[in-house]
Structures are given as structure tokens and as C-alpha cells.
Tab-separated table of C-alpha atoms in Angstrom:
chain	number	residue	atom	x	y	z
S	81	VAL	CA	110.431	97.095	86.081
S	82	LEU	CA	111.816	94.468	83.737
S	83	THR	CA	112.306	90.842	84.715
S	84	LEU	CA	114.360	88.573	82.443
S	85	ILE	CA	114.899	84.823	82.537
S	86	LEU	CA	117.672	83.447	80.335
S	87	SER	CA	119.075	80.020	79.627
S	88	ALA	CA	122.822	80.337	79.293
S	89	GLY	CA	125.460	78.182	77.674
S	90	CYS	CA	128.306	79.160	79.994
S	91	SER	CA	128.684	80.738	83.392
S	92	ASP	CA	129.912	84.333	83.471
S	93	GLU	CA	128.485	86.151	86.480
S	94	THR	CA	130.382	89.367	85.742
S	95	ARG	CA	128.943	89.482	82.229
S	96	TYR	CA	125.440	88.849	83.555
S	97	GLN	CA	125.682	91.770	85.973
S	98	GLN	CA	127.118	94.038	83.275
S	99	LEU	CA	124.207	93.124	81.020
S	100	LEU	CA	121.773	93.847	83.817
S	101	ASP	CA	123.356	97.207	84.605
S	102	ARG	CA	123.050	98.291	80.951
S	103	ILE	CA	119.307	97.653	80.705
S	104	GLU	CA	117.453	100.923	80.143
S	105	SER	CA	114.838	100.371	82.813
S	106	PRO	CA	114.298	102.003	86.238
S	107	GLY	CA	114.782	98.584	87.816
S	108	ALA	CA	115.450	95.065	86.621
S	109	GLN	CA	115.987	91.502	87.774
S	110	LEU	CA	117.875	88.796	85.933
S	111	ALA	CA	117.788	85.041	86.472
S	112	VAL	CA	120.114	82.751	84.512
S	113	ILE	CA	119.567	79.003	84.517
S	114	GLU	CA	122.660	77.076	83.428
S	115	PRO	CA	122.462	73.764	81.506
S	116	ASP	CA	123.544	71.952	84.662
S	117	GLY	CA	120.676	73.546	86.610
S	118	ALA	CA	122.803	76.122	88.436
S	119	LEU	CA	120.944	79.385	89.053
S	120	TRP	CA	122.359	82.922	89.084
S	121	THR	CA	120.202	85.867	90.108
S	122	GLY	CA	120.932	89.574	90.211
S	123	ALA	CA	119.241	92.948	90.296
S	124	ALA	CA	119.880	96.574	89.381
S	125	GLY	CA	118.171	99.938	89.714
S	126	GLU	CA	115.333	101.013	91.989
S	127	ALA	CA	111.895	99.547	92.703
S	128	ALA	CA	110.874	102.943	94.101
S	129	PRO	CA	112.798	106.155	94.841
S	130	GLY	CA	115.517	105.233	97.292
S	131	VAL	CA	114.576	101.537	97.316
S	132	ALA	CA	117.083	99.308	95.534
S	133	VAL	CA	115.787	96.348	93.561
S	134	SER	CA	116.826	92.983	94.972
S	135	ASP	CA	116.294	89.484	93.638
S	136	GLU	CA	113.649	89.080	96.367
S	137	HIS	CA	111.325	91.752	94.973
S	138	ALA	CA	108.051	90.509	93.428
S	139	PHE	CA	106.978	92.438	90.345
S	140	LEU	CA	103.916	92.289	88.123
S	141	ILE	CA	104.377	89.496	85.617
S	142	GLY	CA	102.318	91.216	82.912
S	143	SER	CA	102.443	89.706	79.444
S	144	ASN	CA	104.850	86.996	80.546
S	145	THR	CA	101.624	85.155	81.356
S	146	LYS	CA	101.111	84.751	77.606
S	147	VAL	CA	103.847	82.098	77.690
S	148	PHE	CA	101.917	80.045	80.243
S	149	THR	CA	98.640	80.520	78.353
S	150	ALA	CA	100.308	79.323	75.156
S	151	ALA	CA	101.705	76.303	77.021
S	152	VAL	CA	98.205	75.319	78.140
S	153	VAL	CA	96.822	75.715	74.620
S	154	LEU	CA	99.597	73.661	73.028
S	155	GLN	CA	99.172	70.999	75.684
S	156	LEU	CA	95.520	70.703	74.645
S	157	VAL	CA	96.604	70.536	70.997
S	158	ASP	CA	98.957	67.657	71.854
S	159	GLU	CA	96.077	65.915	73.611
S	160	GLY	CA	93.886	66.274	70.511
S	161	ARG	CA	91.367	68.533	72.240
S	162	LEU	CA	92.193	71.601	70.135
S	163	GLU	CA	93.264	72.063	66.517
S	164	LEU	CA	95.431	75.066	65.654
S	165	ASP	CA	93.723	75.784	62.337
S	166	ARG	CA	90.130	75.039	63.258
S	167	PRO	CA	87.954	78.176	63.698
S	168	VAL	CA	87.585	79.104	67.349
S	169	VAL	CA	83.825	79.555	66.998
S	170	GLU	CA	83.467	75.823	66.340
S	171	TYR	CA	84.492	75.192	69.953
S	172	LEU	CA	82.118	77.751	71.450
S	173	ALA	CA	78.558	77.191	72.581
S	174	ARG	CA	77.430	80.491	71.041
S	175	PRO	CA	78.815	83.245	68.780
S	176	LEU	CA	81.962	84.924	70.072
S	177	TRP	CA	80.222	88.288	70.497
S	178	GLU	CA	77.714	86.775	72.903
S	179	TYR	CA	80.497	86.403	75.477
S	180	GLU	CA	80.823	89.424	77.739
S	181	ASP	CA	84.376	90.401	76.803
S	182	HIS	CA	83.694	90.402	73.063
S	183	VAL	CA	80.284	92.074	72.633
S	184	ASP	CA	81.798	94.846	70.481
S	185	LEU	CA	82.211	92.296	67.679
S	186	ALA	CA	78.445	91.718	67.339
S	187	GLY	CA	77.533	90.591	63.838
S	188	ASP	CA	81.099	90.716	62.467
S	189	ALA	CA	81.509	87.688	60.205
S	190	ARG	CA	85.296	87.834	60.575
S	191	CYS	CA	84.910	86.226	63.991
S	192	ALA	CA	84.344	82.958	62.132
S	193	LEU	CA	87.819	83.243	60.575
S	194	LEU	CA	89.739	83.356	63.859
S	195	THR	CA	91.777	80.249	64.593
S	196	THR	CA	93.871	79.269	67.585
S	197	ARG	CA	96.980	79.728	65.448
S	198	HIS	CA	95.955	83.340	64.727
S	199	LEU	CA	95.514	83.974	68.447
S	200	LEU	CA	98.869	82.467	69.439
S	201	SER	CA	100.832	84.143	66.638
S	202	HIS	CA	99.324	87.636	67.033
S	203	ALA	CA	97.638	87.554	63.640
S	204	THR	CA	94.076	88.191	64.851
S	205	GLY	CA	93.609	91.547	63.142
S	206	PHE	CA	92.861	93.166	66.524
S	207	ALA	CA	94.668	96.172	67.953
S	208	ASN	CA	96.731	95.549	71.084
S	209	PHE	CA	94.065	96.634	73.596
S	210	ARG	CA	90.696	98.220	72.903
S	211	TRP	CA	91.071	100.847	75.619
S	212	LEU	CA	94.090	102.253	73.779
S	213	GLU	CA	91.914	102.934	70.717
S	214	PRO	CA	90.110	106.287	70.208
S	215	ASP	CA	86.635	104.717	70.545
S	216	GLN	CA	87.797	102.094	73.097
S	217	LEU	CA	85.938	99.386	71.182
S	218	LEU	CA	87.130	95.980	70.050
S	219	ARG	CA	87.352	95.988	66.257
S	220	PHE	CA	89.035	94.216	63.342
S	221	PRO	CA	91.287	96.872	61.744
S	222	ARG	CA	92.540	93.992	59.577
S	223	ALA	CA	91.191	90.570	58.698
S	224	PRO	CA	92.496	87.620	60.742
S	225	GLY	CA	95.642	86.099	59.279
S	226	GLU	CA	96.590	89.059	57.067
S	227	HIS	CA	99.388	90.582	59.146
S	228	TYR	CA	101.282	90.231	62.386
S	229	GLY	CA	100.103	92.704	65.006
S	230	TYR	CA	100.862	92.243	68.704
S	231	SER	CA	97.564	91.967	70.535
S	232	GLY	CA	96.588	91.257	74.102
S	233	GLU	CA	92.985	91.061	72.903
S	234	GLY	CA	93.747	87.798	71.139
S	235	PHE	CA	94.693	86.250	74.456
S	236	TYR	CA	91.356	87.311	75.949
S	237	VAL	CA	89.755	85.258	73.165
S	238	LEU	CA	92.091	82.379	74.074
S	239	GLN	CA	90.862	82.695	77.664
S	240	THR	CA	87.268	82.359	76.463
S	241	LEU	CA	88.254	79.374	74.343
S	242	LEU	CA	90.000	77.620	77.232
S	243	GLU	CA	87.080	78.236	79.573
S	244	GLN	CA	84.693	76.638	77.094
S	245	VAL	CA	86.804	73.723	75.908
S	246	SER	CA	88.111	71.997	78.964
S	247	ILE	CA	88.129	73.855	82.253
S	248	PRO	CA	85.598	72.841	84.894
S	249	PRO	CA	84.272	75.633	87.126
S	250	GLU	CA	85.646	75.652	90.667
S	251	GLY	CA	83.746	76.623	93.778
S	252	ASP	CA	85.615	79.890	94.244
S	253	GLY	CA	84.560	81.271	90.878
S	254	PHE	CA	87.944	80.704	89.232
S	255	LYS	CA	88.724	78.003	86.707
S	256	SER	CA	91.834	75.880	86.460
S	257	VAL	CA	93.489	73.344	84.201
S	258	PRO	CA	96.489	71.093	84.984
S	259	VAL	CA	99.619	72.114	83.082
S	260	HIS	CA	102.636	69.859	82.604
S	261	PHE	CA	106.083	71.438	82.149
S	262	GLY	CA	108.036	68.217	82.420
S	263	GLY	CA	108.383	68.552	86.186
S	264	PRO	CA	107.056	70.452	89.189
S	265	VAL	CA	107.007	74.262	89.063
S	266	GLN	CA	107.503	75.913	92.425
S	267	VAL	CA	106.282	79.439	93.160
S	268	ASP	CA	107.528	80.684	96.520
S	269	ARG	CA	105.917	84.118	96.428
S	270	GLY	CA	103.139	85.412	94.258
S	271	PHE	CA	99.840	87.223	94.128
S	272	VAL	CA	96.914	87.626	91.741
S	273	LEU	CA	95.087	90.871	91.033
S	274	HIS	CA	91.825	90.896	89.106
S	275	ALA	CA	90.256	93.876	87.355
S	276	PRO	CA	87.712	94.343	84.541
S	277	LEU	CA	89.154	94.747	81.051
S	278	GLY	CA	90.792	98.126	80.633
S	279	GLN	CA	90.914	98.947	84.344
S	280	TRP	CA	94.124	97.174	85.309
S	281	GLN	CA	96.206	100.370	85.461
S	282	SER	CA	94.352	101.999	88.349
S	283	THR	CA	93.785	98.728	90.181
S	284	LEU	CA	97.436	97.712	90.080
S	285	ALA	CA	98.578	101.192	91.115
S	286	VAL	CA	96.407	101.022	94.237
S	287	SER	CA	97.488	97.484	95.046
């Protein structure tokens, strides 16, 4: 199911619904925020066989979370706590491969080349996800910075970086950092699912 959020220059509810109806997806939601703050929401398709999508359905946010992760990172850059072009390893207490999620990279000197800019711009040299690779191992098919290549693995490295740089551990085992979007962000309905790397498909299907 596809969820879109657009910022529009003019109000045209008929056009919004026509756009939504043309999306090649089993189900979709659309939210349009006008310059004056007015909100239009709509839906099309099915969430499940015989169940129409409404604007009240909650769907998995997936890689949209990369936007929020990037916002946190850039906030820390603005605060002078991170530098975009400084090697990530200089912020870590130990080599990258000594962290649980990145052990496959043991001894690979290219880890020292990774910068925050590489991670944010999908220029890490990693594949998208290791479990989609034949050997299901995290590797550098290319050197960092050589080419663009969409990669969720780079954001796992960003997670490690954020955990080490600035985020104090909380009592419940999670970590948090305040994020400022210029005003309060309200979430009326939401849920969090956790699974080990590579096991999200089965976990989310059950949930």
C-alpha cells in the first residue's frame, strides 16, 4: 500500500482524487497540505480483499522513516555535533565491524572511507539489503562515494552512528533524541514493530 504526502500550490480536490485513482497500487492514501494549512485526505483501492482503503487506515511507514532519520542527522550537523564529510569511524568507540549489525565488514579498510554524507546520499557502496544478496552478507560491491546506489544498509550505519554520538540509553532499552521540525508533530495512531535485520517480512506479516 502506498501512502503519499504532497504540498500543493492550489486546491483541486477532484484532481487529487483522479491522481490517487490512477496510482498503480492495490491501495493508496493521499494527504495534501495546502500553503494555508488546509488538509485534504483521500483513499483508493483495497487494504485487503473486500476491504476498502480509507484515510483512517494505518499502514507500515517503511522507508519513509529515512526522512526522519535524515532530519535527526542534519539537526546534529547544525548543532556542530556531526560533520557531513568526516569519516564515521572517527565518531565510534571501536571499528564499525565490531558492532553487531556490521560484523560482515570485519577487516575491510573501506569502512574508514564512509562519511555521513555517503550514508545520507546513498553512496555507501553497499547493496540495498544484505539478505537480498546471494550470500546474504554485508559487502562493499563498490567503494564509498563512487556511485549512487539506493541502500537501506547505509541507514543501519546511521543508526549506529546516532546511538554512539548523542543518544542516551533509556530504561526500556530504546534510545531517543529530541527532534525539532519547527513546531509540534502530532501522531494520533501508530505502532512500532521490531525484528532482527532481515526478518522484518515474516514479523510484519504476522503482526
